[in-house]
């Protein structure tokens, strides 16, 4: 009996040779909003249909205030806790504030922290969520209440688990929060490839910014990516990579215009993940944005990222 259980567990691990981070509480009622909160549950259910078992998933805890203070100001956290946000702060956030939204944000930070920890253990981990790269220390922007990437990076650094970390941001929108937070921290390298004629209007400099324009498509995008990787990995030699695998460069995204195809996005994932794993650099994958006209397209793009990660991790683990 016991050998059979071990065989079954080994088989399940072979199907998904890494852990997923997910919570049934990845939900907040945003009303009629372009942000497809339902995508997290849909991805989870699709993974179960594809052979994932409950034991492949880990549930995060709410981020602790001590961790949040590694990045965010006490004044901002107090405002969030009391709901004392100004009209302009809520407009900047572009989300309807509620206690439910705050719990949603705290939980995602906890999820990205756990994803980083498991990536360091196993070489790769996937967060069905995360990547809220527009949040600044003292305010939120662009659907991002708290900066889960920055908090997680700082926590890994503080605990001595890493010396240097790279953020590879392939969301359609420039990661202005991360660029600002890490602009003077030499242990963090931020790479962002994004649409220039799109949000945010003000784009603080990342370590490397690659700006593209409406309609540039697969060929230009992938050429720019290949010209930077694996070279940047080899030069900076990070101990961990946060990969923001946004689905919003997609050609049918409501908020974007880069016009990448499904196949182009799959190749993007392969370049970023495989070049890292070839060098034995752990990768924490975060799903970031995605606002396709049909939510199932967004879900499919994220599932393709998982499939690419599966194949690569089997090869290099």
Short mmCIF file of C-alpha atoms in Angstrom, two decimals:
data_model
loop_
_atom_site.label_atom_id
_atom_site.label_comp_id
_atom_site.label_asym_id
_atom_site.label_seq_id
_atom_site.Cartn_x
_atom_site.Cartn_y
_atom_site.Cartn_z
CA UNK A 1 0.00 0.00 0.00
CA UNK A 2 2.66 2.49 1.03
CA UNK A 3 4.86 1.91 -2.07
CA UNK A 4 1.77 2.46 -4.25
CA UNK A 5 1.07 5.79 -2.55
CA UNK A 6 4.68 6.85 -3.11
CA UNK A 7 4.46 5.88 -6.78
CA UNK A 8 1.24 7.87 -7.21
CA UNK A 9 2.73 10.91 -5.53
CA UNK A 10 5.85 10.69 -7.69
CA UNK A 11 3.65 10.46 -10.80
CA UNK A 12 1.68 13.54 -9.79
CA UNK A 13 4.90 15.44 -9.18
CA UNK A 14 6.09 14.40 -12.63
CA UNK A 15 2.94 15.88 -14.20
CA UNK A 16 3.55 19.19 -12.40
CA UNK A 17 7.18 19.25 -11.17
CA UNK A 18 6.60 22.36 -9.09
CA UNK A 19 4.05 23.83 -6.70
CA UNK A 20 1.15 26.14 -7.47
CA UNK A 21 0.17 28.87 -5.03
CA UNK A 22 -3.55 29.58 -4.91
CA UNK A 23 -6.39 30.42 -2.54
CA UNK A 24 -10.14 30.07 -2.89
CA UNK A 25 -10.19 33.55 -1.38
CA UNK A 26 -8.57 35.10 -4.44
CA UNK A 27 -11.75 37.04 -5.02
CA UNK A 28 -13.18 40.51 -4.46
CA UNK A 29 -16.42 41.95 -5.80
CA UNK A 30 -15.35 44.74 -8.16
CA UNK A 31 -18.72 45.12 -9.84
CA UNK A 32 -18.58 45.78 -13.59
CA UNK A 33 -14.83 46.05 -14.05
CA UNK A 34 -12.31 45.17 -16.74
CA UNK A 35 -10.15 43.34 -14.16
CA UNK A 36 -11.23 39.68 -14.54
CA UNK A 37 -11.00 38.51 -10.92
CA UNK A 38 -12.75 35.29 -11.94
CA UNK A 39 -9.67 34.21 -13.93
CA UNK A 40 -7.91 32.88 -10.84
CA UNK A 41 -10.65 30.36 -10.07
CA UNK A 42 -10.99 29.42 -13.75
CA UNK A 43 -7.25 28.69 -14.00
CA UNK A 44 -7.36 26.60 -10.84
CA UNK A 45 -10.32 24.56 -12.11
CA UNK A 46 -8.67 24.07 -15.50
CA UNK A 47 -5.49 22.78 -13.86
CA UNK A 48 -7.50 20.23 -11.88
CA UNK A 49 -9.06 19.03 -15.14
CA UNK A 50 -5.56 18.70 -16.59
CA UNK A 51 -4.40 16.35 -13.87
CA UNK A 52 -3.31 18.58 -11.02
CA UNK A 53 -4.24 17.32 -7.57
CA UNK A 54 -5.05 19.27 -4.44
CA UNK A 55 -1.62 18.37 -3.09
CA UNK A 56 0.00 20.28 -5.97
CA UNK A 57 -1.44 23.50 -4.54
CA UNK A 58 -0.34 25.47 -1.49
CA UNK A 59 -2.55 28.08 0.17
CA UNK A 60 -0.90 31.31 1.31
CA UNK A 61 -1.40 33.23 4.52
CA UNK A 62 -2.24 36.92 4.71
CA UNK A 63 0.91 39.02 4.53
CA UNK A 64 2.06 40.29 7.91
CA UNK A 65 2.41 43.99 8.61
CA UNK A 66 6.11 43.57 9.38
CA UNK A 67 6.67 42.28 5.85
CA UNK A 68 4.54 44.99 4.24
CA UNK A 69 6.57 47.65 6.05
CA UNK A 70 9.66 46.48 4.18
CA UNK A 71 8.20 48.42 1.24
CA UNK A 72 5.07 50.35 2.18
CA UNK A 73 4.85 53.36 4.48
CA UNK A 74 3.07 53.12 7.85
CA UNK A 75 0.82 56.01 6.82
CA UNK A 76 -0.36 54.24 3.67
CA UNK A 77 -1.00 50.96 5.48
CA UNK A 78 -2.99 52.84 8.12
CA UNK A 79 -5.11 54.47 5.42
CA UNK A 80 -5.82 51.08 3.89
CA UNK A 81 -6.77 49.56 7.23
CA UNK A 82 -9.15 52.38 8.12
CA UNK A 83 -10.46 52.97 4.61
CA UNK A 84 -9.36 56.60 4.91
CA UNK A 85 -8.32 56.99 1.28
CA UNK A 86 -8.88 60.29 -0.47
CA UNK A 87 -10.95 60.57 -3.63
CA UNK A 88 -7.77 61.07 -5.69
CA UNK A 89 -6.13 58.01 -4.10
CA UNK A 90 -9.12 55.84 -5.03
CA UNK A 91 -9.11 57.27 -8.55
CA UNK A 92 -5.41 56.40 -8.84
CA UNK A 93 -6.12 52.88 -7.62
CA UNK A 94 -8.90 52.44 -10.21
CA UNK A 95 -10.64 49.89 -7.97
CA UNK A 96 -13.59 50.27 -5.60
CA UNK A 97 -12.18 50.18 -2.07
CA UNK A 98 -13.64 47.68 0.39
CA UNK A 99 -12.39 45.56 3.32
CA UNK A 100 -12.77 42.60 0.95
CA UNK A 101 -10.38 44.25 -1.51
CA UNK A 102 -7.85 44.82 1.27
CA UNK A 103 -7.93 41.15 2.28
CA UNK A 104 -7.57 40.24 -1.41
CA UNK A 105 -4.43 42.41 -1.64
CA UNK A 106 -2.89 41.13 1.61
CA UNK A 107 -3.45 37.55 0.51
CA UNK A 108 -1.78 38.06 -2.86
CA UNK A 109 1.32 39.43 -1.14
CA UNK A 110 1.40 36.32 1.04
CA UNK A 111 1.00 34.23 -2.10
CA UNK A 112 3.97 35.79 -3.86
CA UNK A 113 6.12 35.40 -0.75
CA UNK A 114 5.25 31.69 -0.68
CA UNK A 115 5.91 31.41 -4.42
CA UNK A 116 9.40 32.87 -3.97
CA UNK A 117 10.14 30.46 -1.13
CA UNK A 118 9.01 27.43 -3.13
CA UNK A 119 10.88 28.56 -6.24
CA UNK A 120 14.06 28.68 -4.17
CA UNK A 121 13.34 25.16 -2.90
CA UNK A 122 12.29 23.51 -6.17
CA UNK A 123 13.74 25.72 -8.90
CA UNK A 124 10.35 26.96 -10.06
CA UNK A 125 6.94 27.80 -8.62
CA UNK A 126 3.78 29.29 -10.10
CA UNK A 127 1.52 31.82 -8.41
CA UNK A 128 -1.99 31.81 -9.83
CA UNK A 129 -2.04 35.55 -9.28
CA UNK A 130 0.39 38.24 -8.19
CA UNK A 131 2.43 40.73 -10.17
CA UNK A 132 0.90 43.96 -8.84
CA UNK A 133 3.74 46.09 -10.10
CA UNK A 134 2.10 49.54 -10.13
CA UNK A 135 1.87 49.93 -6.34
CA UNK A 136 4.24 52.48 -4.78
CA UNK A 137 5.37 52.65 -1.14
CA UNK A 138 2.81 55.34 -0.27
CA UNK A 139 -0.07 54.72 -2.69
CA UNK A 140 -1.64 52.27 -5.10
CA UNK A 141 -2.10 52.67 -8.84
CA UNK A 142 -3.56 50.83 -11.80
CA UNK A 143 -5.45 48.01 -10.02
CA UNK A 144 -2.50 47.46 -7.65
CA UNK A 145 -3.10 48.03 -3.93
CA UNK A 146 0.11 46.49 -2.54
CA UNK A 147 3.34 45.62 -4.33
CA UNK A 148 3.64 41.86 -3.79
CA UNK A 149 6.79 41.61 -5.92
CA UNK A 150 8.70 44.25 -3.98
CA UNK A 151 7.61 42.96 -0.57
CA UNK A 152 8.57 39.40 -1.48
CA UNK A 153 11.93 40.44 -2.89
CA UNK A 154 12.77 42.47 0.20
CA UNK A 155 11.69 39.64 2.50
CA UNK A 156 13.88 37.10 0.69
CA UNK A 157 16.79 39.54 0.91
CA UNK A 158 16.21 40.35 4.59
CA UNK A 159 16.06 36.66 5.52
CA UNK A 160 19.35 35.97 3.74
CA UNK A 161 17.79 33.63 1.19
CA UNK A 162 19.11 35.65 -1.75
CA UNK A 163 21.83 38.17 -2.50
CA UNK A 164 20.61 39.43 -5.86
CA UNK A 165 17.19 39.25 -7.51
CA UNK A 166 15.93 40.06 -10.99
CA UNK A 167 12.41 41.10 -11.95
CA UNK A 168 11.57 40.20 -15.55
CA UNK A 169 8.38 42.11 -16.28
CA UNK A 170 6.61 41.05 -19.46
CA UNK A 171 3.26 42.56 -18.58
CA UNK A 172 2.05 44.96 -21.27
CA UNK A 173 2.40 47.91 -18.89
CA UNK A 174 5.69 49.19 -17.54
CA UNK A 175 6.26 48.19 -13.92
CA UNK A 176 6.51 51.74 -12.61
CA UNK A 177 6.15 50.79 -8.95
CA UNK A 178 8.98 48.28 -9.09
CA UNK A 179 11.16 50.64 -11.13
CA UNK A 180 10.73 53.37 -8.52
CA UNK A 181 11.19 51.14 -5.47
CA UNK A 182 14.35 49.44 -6.71
CA UNK A 183 15.96 52.38 -8.52
CA UNK A 184 18.73 52.73 -5.93
CA UNK A 185 19.05 49.15 -4.70
CA UNK A 186 21.93 47.42 -6.43
CA UNK A 187 20.80 43.96 -5.34
CA UNK A 188 17.68 44.23 -7.50
CA UNK A 189 17.64 44.34 -11.30
CA UNK A 190 14.40 45.34 -13.03
CA UNK A 191 13.73 44.52 -16.66
CA UNK A 192 10.52 45.72 -18.29
CA UNK A 193 9.34 45.18 -21.87
CA UNK A 194 6.16 47.12 -22.42
CA UNK A 195 3.99 49.28 -24.66
CA UNK A 196 5.24 52.86 -24.62
CA UNK A 197 2.02 54.52 -25.77
CA UNK A 198 0.03 53.10 -22.88
CA UNK A 199 -0.36 53.33 -19.10
CA UNK A 200 1.43 54.51 -17.02
CA UNK A 201 1.97 58.01 -18.37
CA UNK A 202 5.05 58.50 -16.19
CA UNK A 203 7.50 55.62 -16.46
CA UNK A 204 10.39 55.73 -13.96
CA UNK A 205 13.51 54.10 -15.34
CA UNK A 206 13.98 50.37 -14.78
CA UNK A 207 17.46 48.85 -14.89
CA UNK A 208 16.59 48.02 -18.50
CA UNK A 209 13.46 49.28 -20.26
CA UNK A 210 12.42 48.01 -23.68
CA UNK A 211 9.69 50.18 -25.13
CA UNK A 212 7.52 48.97 -27.99
CA UNK A 213 4.62 50.61 -29.78
CA UNK A 214 1.08 49.83 -30.86
CA UNK A 215 1.01 47.07 -33.46
CA UNK A 216 4.66 45.99 -33.13
CA UNK A 217 3.66 42.32 -32.84
CA UNK A 218 5.54 39.06 -32.35
CA UNK A 219 8.63 39.62 -34.48
CA UNK A 220 9.79 42.89 -32.93
CA UNK A 221 8.84 41.81 -29.42
CA UNK A 222 10.64 38.48 -29.53
CA UNK A 223 13.68 39.99 -31.24
CA UNK A 224 14.04 42.49 -28.40
CA UNK A 225 13.60 39.74 -25.83
CA UNK A 226 16.24 37.50 -27.44
CA UNK A 227 18.70 40.39 -27.58
CA UNK A 228 18.51 40.65 -23.78
CA UNK A 229 18.24 37.03 -22.64
CA UNK A 230 20.20 35.06 -21.57
CA UNK A 231 22.76 37.91 -21.63
CA UNK A 232 21.20 39.80 -18.70
CA UNK A 233 20.98 36.62 -16.63
CA UNK A 234 24.64 35.89 -17.30
CA UNK A 235 25.74 39.44 -16.48
CA UNK A 236 23.72 40.01 -13.29
CA UNK A 237 23.73 36.42 -11.99
CA UNK A 238 20.56 36.63 -9.87
CA UNK A 239 19.74 34.10 -7.16
CA UNK A 240 16.04 34.36 -7.99
CA UNK A 241 13.88 35.69 -10.82
CA UNK A 242 10.36 37.04 -10.49
CA UNK A 243 8.77 36.55 -13.91
CA UNK A 244 5.64 38.62 -14.52
CA UNK A 245 3.99 36.64 -17.31
CA UNK A 246 1.22 39.09 -18.13
CA UNK A 247 -1.38 38.00 -20.67
CA UNK A 248 -2.10 41.56 -21.78
CA UNK A 249 0.34 41.82 -24.72
CA UNK A 250 -2.22 39.54 -26.46
CA UNK A 251 -3.64 40.82 -29.75
CA UNK A 252 -7.23 40.78 -28.41
CA UNK A 253 -6.55 42.45 -25.07
CA UNK A 254 -8.92 45.30 -24.24
CA UNK A 255 -6.24 47.49 -22.64
CA UNK A 256 -3.30 46.82 -24.94
CA UNK A 257 -2.10 47.16 -28.49
CA UNK A 258 1.13 45.19 -28.87
CA UNK A 259 -0.75 42.53 -30.85
CA UNK A 260 1.15 39.42 -29.79
CA UNK A 261 -0.34 36.12 -30.89
CA UNK A 262 -0.92 33.12 -28.67
CA UNK A 263 2.15 31.48 -30.21
CA UNK A 264 4.20 34.64 -29.69
CA UNK A 265 3.30 34.70 -26.01
CA UNK A 266 4.21 31.02 -25.70
CA UNK A 267 7.63 31.72 -27.21
CA UNK A 268 8.07 34.68 -24.85
CA UNK A 269 7.49 32.35 -21.91
CA UNK A 270 9.93 29.81 -23.29
CA UNK A 271 12.72 32.35 -23.70
CA UNK A 272 12.35 33.85 -20.23
CA UNK A 273 11.91 30.58 -18.35
CA UNK A 274 14.22 28.25 -20.26
CA UNK A 275 17.19 30.61 -20.39
CA UNK A 276 16.90 30.99 -16.61
CA UNK A 277 16.54 27.30 -15.85
CA UNK A 278 19.45 26.43 -18.15
CA UNK A 279 21.55 28.51 -15.77
CA UNK A 280 19.87 26.86 -12.75
CA UNK A 281 18.33 30.15 -11.64
CA UNK A 282 15.07 29.67 -9.69
CA UNK A 283 11.99 31.28 -11.24
CA UNK A 284 8.88 32.51 -9.43
CA UNK A 285 6.15 32.91 -12.05
CA UNK A 286 3.40 35.47 -11.44
CA UNK A 287 0.45 35.88 -13.80
CA UNK A 288 0.11 39.69 -13.60
CA UNK A 289 -2.34 41.34 -16.04
CA UNK A 290 -4.64 40.13 -18.77
CA UNK A 291 -7.85 41.74 -20.00
CA UNK A 292 -8.86 39.89 -23.16
CA UNK A 293 -12.33 40.51 -24.54
CA UNK A 294 -13.11 36.89 -23.70
CA UNK A 295 -11.79 35.83 -20.29
CA UNK A 296 -11.21 32.30 -21.56
CA UNK A 297 -8.49 33.69 -23.84
CA UNK A 298 -6.72 35.15 -20.80
CA UNK A 299 -7.08 31.84 -18.97
CA UNK A 300 -5.68 29.93 -21.97
CA UNK A 301 -2.64 32.21 -22.15
CA UNK A 302 -1.87 31.62 -18.47
CA UNK A 303 -2.35 27.88 -18.90
CA UNK A 304 0.10 27.96 -21.80
CA UNK A 305 2.64 29.56 -19.46
CA UNK A 306 2.12 26.63 -17.08
CA UNK A 307 2.59 24.14 -19.93
CA UNK A 308 5.82 25.80 -21.02
CA UNK A 309 7.04 25.77 -17.42
CA UNK A 310 6.13 22.08 -17.09
CA UNK A 311 8.18 21.07 -20.10
CA UNK A 312 11.17 23.18 -19.12
CA UNK A 313 11.19 22.15 -15.47
CA UNK A 314 11.09 18.45 -16.39
CA UNK A 315 14.10 19.08 -18.60
CA UNK A 316 16.23 21.04 -16.13
CA UNK A 317 15.14 19.94 -12.65
#
